[in-house]
Amino acid sequence: MPSENATATAPGRVPTRQALLTKRGGWFFGLTGEQIAKLLFQGNAAISIVVLGLITFTIFRDAVTFLPQNQDNLRIYRLAGLEFVDILRGQVTEHSTLSRYLLKIRSDEQQRLSKAGQDFAAVNAQLAGFDALANTFADAALEHETILGEMTDHVSAVKDRYTVASDLMQARQNLLAAAAQDPARAATLQKQAEAYEIEQIDFTAEIAPLVARRPEVQAANQKLELALQQATASIAQLTDANQRLALARFQEHLATYRASIASTEERMLAWDQAKPVGWHESLSAFLFGRRWLTASFWQDWYGVIPLFMGSMIIAVLALSIAIPLGVAAAVYVNQVATSSEQKFIKPTIEFIAAIPSVVLGFFGIAVFGETLRRVSQVEWLSWVPGFPMLERLNATTAACLLALMAIPTIFSLAEDAINNVPRSFKEASLALGATRLQTIIRITIPAALSGIMAAILLGFGRVVGETMVVLLCAGNRIEIPDFSAGLGAIFQPVHTMTGIIAQEMGEVVRNSIHYRALFMVGVVLFLISLLINWLAQKIVRRYRISIG
C-alpha cells in the first residue's frame, strides 16, 4: 500500500493543505494566511498609489516652475522691445504673404499659357500688366522693411547685452557660492567674482529711440495706403476662370490687410513697455500659444497648440479607421463566425498588438508612406483633396499605423462586451421572429454599447499616448496644419505632444525653461489620460448596471 506511506504524516504534524485552509495564528511571524494575503494585496495597492504619486509629484513639480520662468521670458521680451517690433513685423509678414500669393498666380498663369503653346516672350508680354501690379505691390512695403530691419538690429543688440549680463551675474553667484563652501580659496574666488563687469541695462532709455519712430511708421503707412489704392485700381484681369477666382480672393485678402494697417498703428501707439507680465499671461502663452519655437536668435515660444492639434488630428484619423474595423470584427467573431473562423481571426488580430511599435514605424517609413505617396500621384485620384501628397511622412501615414495598433485593443474589449450580453436577450429576440441580423443590430450591439464605448475610449488612450510611430512617420513639422486646404490638411506633416517630449528631452539643458516646458506638455498628456480613464470607468459602471 504505497499510497498510505506517501500520505502518512508524522505524529502531531498538521498537513500543509490543512494548515493553509485552517485558521491558525502565529505560524508566520504571528500572522495567519488570511492576514498575509491581505497584506500582500494591500501592499500591491500601496505600491501602485506610491508610484502614481511619485510620477504625479515629479511631473507637476518640474512643470509648475515653468510658469515663473516663462513669465520672466515674456518680461524680457517686452522690456527689450521685441514685442513692439513684432507688431510691425506682423504687418510686413502679411504684406510678404500677399506678395507671394500674387507670384503664385503669375506662375500658374505662365504655366497655363506655356501649355497652350505660347512662347516665353509672348507669355511675358501678355502678363506685363500683371507684373506691374505685382512689382508695385512688392515695392510698397520697402520702407517698412527698412524700418523693421533697423528696429530688429537695435533690439537684438539690447537683448544680447542683457543675456551677457545675466550670464555674468550667474557666473558671479556661482563663484560666491563656491567661496562660501571653500574658505581656503574664498579670497581668490571673491576677487574673481568682483572682477566681472556686469552691465546694468536701462531698458527704458534703450527703447526710447525705438518708440520715437512711431510717427515714421505712420508716415510710411500713409504712403503704403496710397500705393495699395493704386494697385487695387490697376489690377489686371486674367483670361482663365480659375486665375480670375484666385485674383478675386487676393482682393478679399487685400481688403482685410488694408483694414489691419490701422490696427497695427493703434497697437504700436498703445504698447506699454512698463506693463507688468502676469502669471496668467505665462500660462495662456503656453495653453493657447500657436508657436513652439526653441533656440531662436529672436524669441523662444512654448505654445502647445500646434502639438495638441497634431495629436488630435492623428488620434481622430486613427480612430476613424480603427473603430469600424475593430468593432465590426468583434461583432463578426462573436456573433457570426464559425468556430474555426474564431480560432483563426481572434488570435491573428490580437497578435498585431505584439508587434513592436518601432517595427511598425520602420514599415511606415520604408514601405507604407512611400506607397501612399505614389498612389496619391495617380491621375484619376487628383480630385481627392491634398492629392498628390507632397510629403510621404504626414498625419495620415502615422494615423493608419496607429489605427493598426488600436484595432486589437478595441477588438478585444468590444468582443468581451458583446460576449457579456445575456444570452436570454438574443434568444428572446429570435423567439419573437427577428432575424439574426436584426437581433445583432437592435439587441446585441445596443446592449453592449456602453462596453464598446469604453473600448473606444481606451483605444483613444492607446493612440494619443503612442510615441515611436508618430515620431517616425508624422513628419515632425511643428506647425498648425493649413486648414484652408480643407481635407487636404490631413496629408500635411505634423508633430505631437508625445513626439516632442521624446525628441527634445534628451537634448535640453536640465532645469532650463525648455526643460520645464516639456514637463508642462507631459502634464497636458497626463490630464488627457486621466480624463479618458475617468470616462471609461464611468461608462463601464453604467454598462454593468444596464445588464445586471
XYZ file of C-alpha atoms in Angstrom:
548
model
C 0.000 0.000 0.000
C 2.427 2.771 -1.181
C -0.312 5.433 -1.048
C -0.627 5.037 2.688
C 3.153 5.588 3.090
C 3.048 8.604 0.793
C 0.240 10.317 2.652
C 1.358 9.411 6.090
C 2.324 12.312 8.301
C 4.448 12.493 11.355
C 2.576 12.309 14.650
C 1.458 15.786 15.761
C 2.177 17.485 12.386
C -0.720 19.169 10.519
C -0.796 18.504 6.748
C 0.215 21.510 4.643
C -3.155 21.740 2.851
C -4.998 21.664 6.145
C -2.622 24.260 7.602
C -3.248 26.616 4.707
C -7.015 26.227 4.863
C -7.336 26.301 8.627
C -7.186 29.467 10.621
C -4.185 29.258 12.897
C -2.480 32.285 14.254
C 1.190 32.818 14.600
C 2.600 30.375 12.073
C 4.412 33.098 10.076
C 5.674 35.990 12.180
C 2.460 35.795 14.161
C 0.267 36.269 11.041
C -2.367 33.943 9.666
C -2.645 33.061 5.990
C -5.552 35.448 5.513
C -3.635 38.290 7.107
C -0.619 37.627 4.890
C -2.796 37.580 1.764
C -4.478 40.786 2.877
C -1.123 42.463 3.477
C 0.094 41.282 0.074
C -2.843 42.840 -1.756
C -2.705 45.974 0.367
C 1.000 46.211 -0.396
C 0.388 45.993 -4.115
C -2.240 48.705 -3.874
C 0.043 50.853 -1.754
C 2.916 50.449 -4.221
C 0.624 51.472 -7.088
C -0.534 54.538 -5.192
C 3.042 55.480 -4.245
C 4.260 55.083 -7.842
C 1.370 57.150 -9.170
C 2.002 59.762 -6.504
C 5.709 59.942 -7.330
C 5.005 60.306 -11.038
C 2.401 62.985 -10.403
C 4.637 64.858 -7.948
C 7.672 64.735 -10.264
C 5.772 65.912 -13.323
C 3.907 68.708 -11.572
C 6.939 69.853 -9.540
C 9.019 70.465 -12.639
C 6.072 71.734 -14.663
C 4.913 74.360 -12.176
C 8.313 76.047 -12.149
C 7.891 76.629 -15.889
C 5.369 79.391 -15.220
C 7.724 81.844 -13.449
C 10.483 81.080 -15.954
C 8.193 81.752 -18.893
C 6.894 84.862 -17.141
C 10.453 86.184 -16.967
C 10.989 85.173 -20.587
C 7.962 87.242 -21.630
C 9.014 90.114 -19.372
C 12.359 90.440 -21.146
C 10.556 90.119 -24.482
C 8.562 93.203 -23.560
C 11.271 95.226 -21.811
C 13.795 94.732 -24.618
C 11.252 95.978 -27.188
C 10.940 92.714 -29.141
C 7.199 92.782 -28.587
C 6.999 96.284 -30.077
C 8.990 95.293 -33.145
C 6.882 92.163 -33.650
C 3.777 94.315 -34.033
C 5.304 95.919 -37.121
C 6.752 92.559 -38.205
C 3.249 91.119 -38.352
C 2.183 93.761 -40.870
C 5.297 93.271 -43.015
C 4.861 89.486 -42.912
C 1.258 89.800 -44.042
C 2.367 92.034 -46.925
C 5.011 89.486 -47.950
C 2.439 86.685 -47.835
C 0.153 88.564 -50.216
C 3.102 89.323 -52.475
C 3.916 85.597 -52.674
C 0.255 84.907 -53.405
C 0.485 87.200 -56.432
C 3.639 85.447 -57.608
C 1.890 82.081 -57.380
C -0.987 83.360 -59.504
C 1.561 84.639 -62.009
C 3.403 81.314 -62.052
C 0.181 79.331 -62.582
C -0.894 81.630 -65.389
C 2.530 81.386 -67.018
C 2.365 77.580 -66.969
C -1.127 77.616 -68.408
C -0.136 79.890 -71.276
C 3.014 77.866 -71.970
C 0.973 74.665 -72.168
C -1.338 76.457 -74.585
C 1.620 76.865 -76.963
C 2.754 80.452 -76.373
C 6.481 81.111 -76.278
C 8.328 82.835 -73.428
C 8.269 86.313 -74.985
C 4.562 86.139 -75.757
C 3.759 84.996 -72.198
C 5.750 87.859 -70.679
C 4.078 90.356 -72.972
C 0.630 89.097 -72.022
C 1.474 89.208 -68.300
C 3.147 92.643 -68.398
C 0.171 94.323 -66.710
C 0.078 91.686 -64.003
C 3.841 92.020 -63.443
C 3.459 95.763 -62.978
C 0.827 95.115 -60.319
C 2.986 92.520 -58.530
C 6.058 94.782 -58.574
C 4.114 97.806 -57.347
C 2.651 95.759 -54.529
C 6.013 94.285 -53.503
C 7.781 97.674 -53.566
C 5.065 99.322 -51.479
C 6.488 97.839 -48.259
C 10.174 98.569 -48.867
C 10.183 101.480 -46.422
C 8.551 99.301 -43.757
C 11.125 96.582 -44.314
C 13.927 99.115 -43.842
C 12.453 100.388 -40.582
C 11.818 96.859 -39.400
C 15.387 95.814 -40.142
C 16.825 98.745 -38.194
C 14.494 98.105 -35.263
C 15.375 94.407 -35.276
C 19.097 95.131 -35.142
C 18.579 97.590 -32.287
C 16.503 95.354 -30.004
C 18.584 92.285 -30.825
C 21.667 94.141 -29.596
C 19.855 95.178 -26.409
C 18.720 91.637 -25.692
C 22.184 90.212 -26.407
C 23.699 92.648 -23.902
C 21.121 91.620 -21.339
C 21.878 87.942 -21.977
C 25.595 88.528 -21.490
C 24.936 90.469 -18.279
C 22.670 87.668 -16.998
C 25.306 85.030 -17.733
C 27.960 87.057 -15.930
C 25.633 87.549 -12.977
C 25.073 83.811 -12.781
C 28.819 83.184 -13.010
C 29.438 85.652 -10.169
C 26.823 83.947 -7.993
C 28.434 80.585 -8.669
C 31.839 81.914 -7.635
C 30.463 83.456 -4.450
C 28.682 80.201 -3.618
C 31.909 78.288 -4.168
C 33.771 80.788 -1.976
C 31.321 80.210 0.846
C 31.990 76.452 0.680
C 35.783 76.658 0.345
C 37.329 79.042 2.917
C 40.838 78.287 1.674
C 40.070 79.725 -1.759
C 37.443 82.214 -0.665
C 39.595 85.294 -1.198
C 40.634 84.222 -4.691
C 37.119 83.322 -5.728
C 35.674 86.574 -4.370
C 38.313 88.521 -6.243
C 37.394 86.716 -9.451
C 33.711 87.413 -8.828
C 34.335 91.103 -8.259
C 36.398 91.267 -11.438
C 33.295 90.685 -13.538
C 31.971 93.921 -15.012
C 28.254 93.451 -15.242
C 26.372 95.991 -17.316
C 23.207 97.460 -15.850
C 20.838 97.928 -18.744
C 18.275 100.724 -18.634
C 15.596 99.232 -20.866
C 13.507 102.425 -20.883
C 16.374 104.510 -22.193
C 17.439 101.830 -24.676
C 13.981 101.511 -26.219
C 13.169 105.234 -26.272
C 14.648 105.753 -29.788
C 12.587 102.817 -30.966
C 9.316 104.217 -29.648
C 10.188 107.588 -31.153
C 9.926 106.054 -34.628
C 6.142 105.670 -34.375
C 5.488 108.809 -36.498
C 7.895 107.423 -39.085
C 5.850 104.226 -39.267
C 2.628 106.229 -39.557
C 4.072 108.233 -42.468
C 5.164 105.013 -44.175
C 1.683 103.586 -43.701
C 0.154 106.602 -45.414
C 2.389 106.037 -48.429
C 1.556 102.345 -48.321
C -2.154 103.066 -48.335
C -1.805 105.252 -51.429
C 0.214 102.562 -53.174
C -2.379 99.908 -52.308
C -5.167 102.090 -53.654
C -3.307 102.453 -56.938
C -2.593 98.742 -57.036
C -6.246 97.897 -56.414
C -7.353 100.217 -59.189
C -4.880 98.702 -61.643
C -5.498 95.008 -61.018
C -5.196 93.296 -64.356
C -7.882 90.837 -65.425
C -6.793 87.360 -66.415
C -8.451 85.229 -69.054
C -8.616 81.935 -67.188
C -11.594 81.435 -64.843
C -9.526 79.792 -62.086
C -6.983 82.604 -62.165
C -9.731 85.211 -62.038
C -11.114 83.424 -58.976
C -7.661 83.445 -57.364
C -7.352 87.144 -58.134
C -10.736 87.792 -56.555
C -9.551 86.017 -53.398
C -6.434 88.192 -53.440
C -8.628 91.282 -53.447
C -10.520 89.939 -50.438
C -7.261 89.296 -48.568
C -6.034 92.735 -49.621
C -9.109 94.401 -48.128
C -8.507 92.572 -44.835
C -4.848 93.576 -44.919
C -5.646 97.259 -45.516
C -8.014 97.195 -42.551
C -5.294 95.681 -40.350
C -2.845 98.506 -41.059
C -4.804 100.916 -38.872
C -4.991 98.240 -36.191
C -1.216 97.868 -36.284
C -0.755 101.593 -35.741
C -3.158 101.538 -32.785
C -1.329 98.613 -31.193
C 2.038 100.343 -31.598
C 0.662 103.516 -30.018
C -0.932 101.577 -27.146
C 2.150 99.452 -26.469
C 3.421 99.967 -22.938
C 6.896 98.783 -22.087
C 6.252 99.100 -18.354
C 3.117 96.946 -18.352
C 3.764 94.015 -15.989
C 3.568 90.441 -17.251
C 1.204 88.423 -15.058
C 1.420 84.688 -14.354
C -1.844 84.213 -16.256
C -0.088 85.553 -19.386
C 2.631 82.971 -18.875
C 0.017 80.202 -18.603
C -2.109 81.411 -21.527
C 1.016 81.783 -23.705
C 1.581 78.056 -23.174
C -2.009 76.794 -23.376
C -3.073 78.944 -26.329
C 0.273 79.678 -27.956
C 0.416 78.859 -31.662
C 4.214 78.611 -31.863
C 6.663 76.104 -30.414
C 9.963 77.757 -31.245
C 13.163 76.978 -29.364
C 16.824 78.020 -29.677
C 15.768 81.083 -31.649
C 18.039 84.110 -32.033
C 14.970 86.304 -31.531
C 12.497 84.832 -29.023
C 11.642 81.352 -27.786
C 7.984 80.387 -27.708
C 6.396 77.447 -25.943
C 2.844 77.234 -27.254
C 1.285 73.778 -27.067
C -1.482 74.337 -29.638
C 0.482 73.023 -32.704
C 1.415 69.870 -30.788
C -2.093 69.425 -29.402
C -3.623 69.849 -32.861
C -1.185 67.334 -34.336
C -2.009 64.788 -31.635
C -5.756 65.254 -32.026
C -5.702 65.068 -35.841
C -3.746 61.829 -35.767
C -5.917 60.379 -32.993
C -9.183 61.227 -34.759
C -7.931 59.836 -38.074
C -6.655 56.656 -36.412
C -9.920 56.101 -34.554
C -11.980 56.741 -37.696
C -10.145 53.745 -39.180
C -9.825 51.563 -36.081
C -13.382 51.859 -34.720
C -15.267 50.455 -37.741
C -12.723 47.690 -38.288
C -12.303 46.779 -34.614
C -15.994 46.810 -33.695
C -17.096 45.086 -36.896
C -14.506 42.362 -36.384
C -15.675 41.892 -32.782
C -19.322 41.574 -33.865
C -18.447 39.154 -36.641
C -16.233 36.951 -34.497
C -18.697 36.820 -31.609
C -21.989 36.585 -33.465
C -21.411 35.318 -36.996
C -18.124 33.473 -37.373
C -17.876 29.716 -37.184
C -15.750 28.080 -34.537
C -12.849 27.567 -36.937
C -13.021 31.195 -38.061
C -12.977 32.360 -34.452
C -9.885 30.268 -33.746
C -8.104 31.901 -36.683
C -9.332 35.533 -36.653
C -9.178 36.313 -32.939
C -5.546 35.255 -32.289
C -4.486 36.888 -35.539
C -5.909 40.279 -34.587
C -4.598 40.038 -31.059
C -1.147 39.163 -32.413
C -0.939 42.601 -34.023
C -0.668 44.079 -30.536
C 2.556 42.104 -30.049
C 4.336 43.829 -32.935
C 6.809 46.402 -31.537
C 5.868 49.961 -32.396
C 9.354 50.680 -33.737
C 8.883 47.880 -36.282
C 5.631 49.451 -37.420
C 7.456 52.784 -37.647
C 10.122 51.296 -39.902
C 7.403 49.767 -42.032
C 5.734 53.177 -42.289
C 8.928 54.920 -43.375
C 10.228 52.271 -45.747
C 7.038 50.974 -47.346
C 3.691 52.418 -46.324
C 4.447 56.134 -46.580
C 6.081 55.831 -49.986
C 3.238 53.623 -51.232
C 0.645 56.174 -50.154
C 2.560 58.977 -51.853
C 2.788 57.057 -55.119
C -0.901 56.167 -55.008
C -1.738 59.840 -54.462
C 0.063 60.678 -57.723
C -2.309 58.578 -59.802
C -4.036 60.882 -62.273
C -7.617 59.708 -61.707
C -7.270 60.379 -57.935
C -6.387 64.040 -58.446
C -9.898 65.026 -57.288
C -9.067 63.930 -53.722
C -8.209 66.970 -51.541
C -4.492 67.044 -50.763
C -3.540 64.730 -53.646
C -0.844 64.374 -54.788
C 0.770 64.216 -51.365
C 3.821 66.439 -51.042
C 5.308 64.545 -48.092
C 5.312 60.783 -47.575
C 5.535 61.257 -43.794
C 2.417 63.042 -42.634
C -0.568 62.796 -40.310
C -2.375 60.215 -42.431
C 0.619 57.880 -42.648
C 1.052 57.939 -38.871
C -2.714 57.600 -38.277
C -3.011 54.487 -40.449
C -0.263 52.755 -38.488
C -1.703 53.874 -35.158
C -5.067 52.510 -36.236
C -3.375 49.162 -36.769
C -2.121 49.338 -33.194
C -5.501 50.370 -31.763
C -7.560 47.690 -33.526
C -6.515 44.824 -31.179
C -7.431 46.916 -28.111
C -10.834 47.904 -29.478
C -11.481 44.426 -30.852
C -10.681 42.555 -27.626
C -12.632 44.853 -25.308
C -15.599 45.172 -27.669
C -15.720 41.409 -28.135
C -15.737 40.947 -24.354
C -18.560 43.488 -24.038
C -20.632 41.666 -26.669
C -19.863 38.350 -25.027
C -21.203 39.682 -21.712
C -24.635 40.428 -23.159
C -27.024 37.908 -21.543
C -27.913 35.061 -23.887
C -31.556 35.477 -22.964
C -31.626 38.810 -24.831
C -30.671 37.104 -28.067
C -32.971 34.131 -27.530
C -35.938 36.353 -26.750
C -35.354 38.384 -29.889
C -35.097 35.294 -32.075
C -38.182 33.810 -30.411
C -40.159 36.889 -31.394
C -39.286 36.316 -35.032
C -36.381 38.711 -35.524
C -33.647 37.659 -37.901
C -30.073 37.219 -36.726
C -29.033 40.496 -38.350
C -31.940 42.341 -36.697
C -31.019 40.806 -33.358
C -27.404 41.906 -33.712
C -28.277 45.465 -34.736
C -31.292 46.076 -32.500
C -30.481 43.990 -29.399
C -26.895 42.803 -29.037
C -25.000 45.939 -30.058
C -27.226 48.376 -28.098
C -26.904 46.166 -25.003
C -23.111 46.146 -25.378
C -22.851 49.774 -26.465
C -21.512 51.093 -23.175
C -18.773 48.450 -23.168
C -17.978 49.215 -26.792
C -17.713 52.921 -25.952
C -15.310 52.089 -23.147
C -13.266 50.056 -25.635
C -13.170 53.032 -27.990
C -12.034 55.374 -25.231
C -9.256 53.012 -24.216
C -8.285 52.737 -27.870
C -8.143 56.538 -27.981
C -5.842 56.489 -24.967
C -3.657 53.933 -26.743
C -3.426 56.173 -29.815
C -2.859 59.532 -28.141
C -0.122 58.117 -25.906
C 1.873 56.387 -28.632
C 5.311 57.851 -29.311
C 7.543 55.841 -31.604
C 5.250 55.591 -34.628
C 4.328 59.285 -34.642
C 7.958 60.252 -34.139
C 8.974 58.214 -37.182
C 6.011 58.739 -39.505
C 4.209 62.023 -38.719
C 6.746 64.321 -40.389
C 7.556 66.274 -37.187
C 6.697 69.734 -38.521
C 5.759 71.949 -35.571
C 3.018 73.956 -37.237
C -0.748 74.076 -37.147
C -1.922 72.418 -40.377
C -3.196 74.759 -43.060
C -6.933 74.146 -42.740
C -7.625 76.426 -45.702
C -6.683 73.339 -47.753
C -9.818 71.586 -46.454
C -9.461 67.838 -46.055
C -6.036 68.143 -47.645
C -4.795 69.279 -44.213
C -4.693 65.657 -43.064
C -1.905 64.950 -45.561
C 0.391 67.592 -44.074
C 3.271 66.822 -41.679
C 2.510 67.432 -38.002
C 4.164 66.959 -34.646
C 2.630 65.544 -31.473
C 2.937 66.039 -27.730
C 4.453 62.621 -27.154
C 6.833 63.063 -30.074
C 8.177 66.413 -28.878
C 8.953 65.018 -25.423
C 10.764 62.004 -26.836
C 12.643 64.104 -29.372
C 13.785 67.022 -27.230
C 14.012 65.771 -23.645
C 17.437 64.220 -24.157
C 18.913 67.399 -25.656
C 17.739 70.226 -23.423
C 19.688 71.703 -20.537
C 18.366 70.375 -17.253
C 16.194 72.861 -15.323
C 16.118 75.292 -18.266
C 12.826 76.824 -19.396
C 12.792 74.447 -22.373
C 13.191 71.502 -19.981
C 10.276 72.743 -17.852
C 8.121 73.327 -20.923
C 8.434 69.657 -21.852
C 7.148 68.741 -18.394
C 4.185 71.063 -18.992
C 3.449 69.095 -22.167
C 3.652 65.967 -20.041
C 1.089 67.440 -17.645
C -1.314 68.025 -20.534
C -0.871 64.409 -21.648
C -1.306 63.228 -18.064
C -4.581 65.139 -17.706
C -5.862 63.809 -21.033
C -5.087 60.246 -19.909
C -6.855 60.828 -16.594
C -9.910 62.183 -18.410
C -10.014 59.199 -20.763
C -9.728 56.704 -17.916
C -12.381 58.501 -15.898
C -14.796 58.471 -18.834
C -14.058 54.778 -19.492
C -14.762 53.862 -15.880
C -17.993 55.842 -15.853
C -19.153 54.083 -18.987
C -18.152 50.625 -17.750
C -20.027 51.233 -14.487
C -23.105 52.204 -16.412
C -22.709 49.147 -18.634
C -22.622 46.812 -15.652
C -25.825 48.278 -14.292
C -27.637 48.092 -17.610
C -27.268 44.325 -17.973
C -27.466 43.411 -14.319
